[in-house]
Every structure is written in C-alpha cells, then in structure tokens.
Coordinates of C-alpha atoms in Angstrom, one line a residue:
M672 CA 0.0 0.0 0.0
L673 CA 1.3 3.5 -0.9
D674 CA 1.9 5.8 2.0
T675 CA 0.7 9.3 1.2
T676 CA 0.8 10.8 4.7
N677 CA 4.3 12.3 4.1
K678 CA 3.5 13.6 0.6
V679 CA 4.4 17.3 0.5
S680 CA 3.0 19.5 -2.3
H681 CA 5.0 22.5 -3.2
A682 CA 3.7 25.5 -4.9
Y683 CA 5.2 26.2 -8.3
V684 CA 7.6 29.2 -8.3
E685 CA 7.9 30.9 -11.7
A686 CA 11.3 30.8 -13.3
E687 CA 11.3 34.6 -13.4
K688 CA 10.9 34.8 -9.7
R689 CA 13.6 32.2 -9.1
L690 CA 15.9 34.2 -11.4
E691 CA 15.2 37.4 -9.4
D692 CA 16.0 35.6 -6.2
A693 CA 19.2 34.1 -7.6
S694 CA 20.3 37.5 -8.9
S695 CA 19.7 39.3 -5.5
T696 CA 21.3 36.4 -3.6
A697 CA 24.3 36.5 -6.0
W698 CA 24.9 40.2 -5.6
A699 CA 24.2 40.4 -1.9
F700 CA 26.4 37.5 -0.8
T701 CA 29.2 38.4 -3.2
L702 CA 29.2 42.0 -2.1
M703 CA 29.2 41.0 1.6
G704 CA 32.0 38.5 1.1
I705 CA 34.2 41.1 -0.6
L706 CA 33.4 43.9 1.8
G707 CA 34.0 41.6 4.8
S708 CA 37.3 40.3 3.4
L709 CA 38.4 43.9 2.7
A710 CA 37.5 44.9 6.3
L711 CA 39.6 42.0 7.6
L712 CA 42.5 43.1 5.4
L713 CA 42.2 46.7 6.6
V714 CA 42.3 45.5 10.2
W715 CA 45.4 43.4 9.7
T716 CA 47.2 46.2 7.8
G717 CA 46.4 48.6 10.6
V718 CA 44.2 51.0 8.6
L719 CA 41.3 50.0 10.8
P720 CA 42.9 49.6 14.2
L721 CA 41.1 47.4 16.8
N722 CA 42.1 47.5 20.4
I723 CA 42.0 43.8 21.1
S724 CA 44.6 41.2 21.9
F725 CA 46.4 39.3 19.1
T726 CA 44.7 36.0 20.1
A727 CA 41.3 37.6 19.9
L728 CA 42.1 39.2 16.6
L729 CA 43.4 36.0 15.2
L730 CA 40.4 34.0 16.3
A731 CA 38.0 36.7 14.9
T732 CA 39.9 36.7 11.6
I733 CA 39.6 32.9 11.3
V734 CA 35.9 32.8 12.1
L735 CA 35.0 35.8 10.0
G736 CA 37.3 34.8 7.2
I737 CA 35.6 31.4 6.9
L738 CA 32.2 33.2 7.1
F739 CA 33.2 35.7 4.3
L740 CA 34.6 32.8 2.2
I741 CA 31.3 31.0 2.5
F742 CA 29.5 34.2 1.5
L743 CA 31.7 34.4 -1.6
I744 CA 31.1 30.8 -2.5
V745 CA 27.3 31.2 -2.1
G746 CA 27.4 34.4 -4.3
I747 CA 29.4 32.7 -7.0
R748 CA 27.2 29.7 -7.0
A749 CA 24.1 32.0 -7.3
F750 CA 25.7 33.7 -10.3
H751 CA 26.1 30.2 -11.8
D752 CA 22.5 29.3 -11.0
K753 CA 21.4 32.5 -12.6
K754 CA 22.8 31.4 -15.9
V755 CA 20.9 28.1 -15.7
L756 CA 17.7 29.9 -14.7
I757 CA 17.8 32.1 -17.8
S758 CA 17.4 29.1 -20.0
A759 CA 14.8 27.6 -17.7
R760 CA 12.8 30.9 -18.0
T761 CA 12.9 30.6 -21.8
A762 CA 11.7 27.0 -21.7
E763 CA 9.0 27.8 -19.2
D764 CA 7.7 30.7 -21.3
A765 CA 7.6 28.5 -24.4
S766 CA 5.7 25.8 -22.4
I767 CA 3.2 28.2 -21.1
Q768 CA 2.7 29.7 -24.5
R769 CA 2.3 26.2 -26.1
I770 CA -0.2 25.1 -23.5
R771 CA -2.2 28.3 -23.7
Q772 CA -2.3 28.2 -27.5
W773 CA -3.4 24.5 -27.4
F774 CA -6.3 25.3 -25.0
Q775 CA -7.4 28.3 -27.1
E776 CA -7.4 26.2 -30.2
H777 CA -9.3 23.3 -28.8
Y778 CA -11.6 24.6 -26.0
S779 CA -14.0 27.5 -25.3
A780 CA -15.2 28.8 -22.0
D781 CA -18.5 26.9 -22.6
A782 CA -16.6 23.7 -23.2
I783 CA -14.7 24.1 -20.0
S784 CA -17.9 24.9 -18.0
N785 CA -19.2 21.7 -19.5
G786 CA -22.5 23.3 -20.6
V787 CA -23.7 23.6 -17.0
D788 CA -26.2 26.3 -16.2
E789 CA -24.1 28.7 -14.3
E790 CA -27.0 30.3 -12.5
D791 CA -27.7 27.1 -10.7
L792 CA -24.3 26.9 -9.1
S793 CA -22.5 29.0 -6.5
I794 CA -19.3 30.8 -7.4
D795 CA -17.3 28.2 -5.5
Q796 CA -19.0 25.2 -7.1
L797 CA -18.5 26.8 -10.5
Y798 CA -14.8 27.3 -9.8
F799 CA -14.3 23.7 -8.7
L800 CA -16.2 22.4 -11.7
R801 CA -14.2 24.5 -14.2
S802 CA -10.9 23.7 -12.4
E803 CA -11.6 20.0 -12.4
N804 CA -12.3 20.1 -16.1
I805 CA -9.2 22.1 -16.9
S806 CA -7.1 19.8 -14.8
R807 CA -8.5 16.7 -16.5
L808 CA -7.9 18.2 -20.0
L809 CA -4.4 19.3 -19.0
T810 CA -3.6 15.8 -17.7
E811 CA -5.0 14.1 -20.7
E812 CA -3.0 16.2 -23.2
F813 CA 0.1 17.0 -21.2
S814 CA 0.6 14.0 -18.9
E815 CA 4.3 14.8 -18.6
L816 CA 3.7 18.1 -16.6
E817 CA 5.0 18.2 -13.1
E818 CA 2.1 18.4 -10.6
S819 CA 3.0 21.9 -9.3
F820 CA 3.4 23.3 -12.9
A821 CA 0.1 21.7 -13.9
E822 CA -1.6 23.5 -11.0
Y823 CA 0.1 26.7 -12.0
M824 CA -1.1 26.2 -15.6
L825 CA -4.6 25.5 -14.4
E826 CA -4.7 28.9 -12.7
I827 CA -3.3 30.6 -15.8
I828 CA -5.9 28.9 -18.1
Y829 CA -8.7 29.6 -15.6
Q830 CA -7.8 33.3 -15.5
M831 CA -7.5 33.3 -19.3
Y832 CA -11.1 32.1 -19.8
F833 CA -12.7 33.4 -16.6
P834 CA -11.0 36.7 -15.6
D835 CA -13.7 37.8 -13.2

C-alpha cells in the first residue's frame, strides 16, 4: 500500500521569480563577502585599528574569514544558478505559450464549463467544476507536466477564460 501521509505538495515558483531571487542572492552574498574580506584586510594592515589582543584578533579573523569565504562561495554559486535559470525561464515561457495556445485552439469557455447552467451553481461550485475540467484536460493532453506546474497552468488557463 502506498503511503501518502508524508507527501508534500510544493507550490510552483515561476522561473522569473527564481531568477530574481538568484540575482539578488548573488549580488548580496558576493558584495558582503568582498566587503568583509576587505575589512579584515584593513584590520590586519592597521588601517582600521582594533584595540583587542592578538589572540582575539586571530580568532575573529579565522571565524569571520571562513564566514566571508562562505558568502563568496554562495554568491558565485548563485551567479552560476542565474545562468541556468535564464534558459529555464525561456523554456517555461515556451511551455506556457504552447499550452495556452493549445487550449485556445481546442476549447472554449463553454466547453470548460461543461455546458452547465451557471445560474444554478454558487461561485465556489462553478470554480471547482471548471478547475476540475481544466485539470482533466491538462492531464490528458500534457501528462508529462510536473504536478505543481500543472496546478500553475490550471490557474493561468482559468484566468484566461474566466478573468472575473
């Protein structure tokens, strides 16, 4: 028997949002790593004098040096991730456009509503009926879609047909 109690559903995060996050992470961590390393260098050269013992200065330099090195590594890694996310954003945009175009070519708002008399249903019931139909149609035509991306596309398609 399949255990679904530990199944975690993650909301889809757009590639554009991930790209913005990677960019801000890259710049922030790289800048902090460089500035921190420069501050340590200025302390050791005597430009920024600190009135602490040599042992304390050495210990602080080791700890902070490791921290600033980690900042630099995280920043450089985020710059690398940013390059990967640019191509992911292009692929995501192409997939969204392809799926939207397919829906527009094959289904109307009436087809998605399944010809149900909308006056007999509450707004919530109508939303769930339409969402279920869109989800079924998405799954039938695009079975390879990741679950979170399929849910994201469901919302895009729903808003495309029923913007109110």
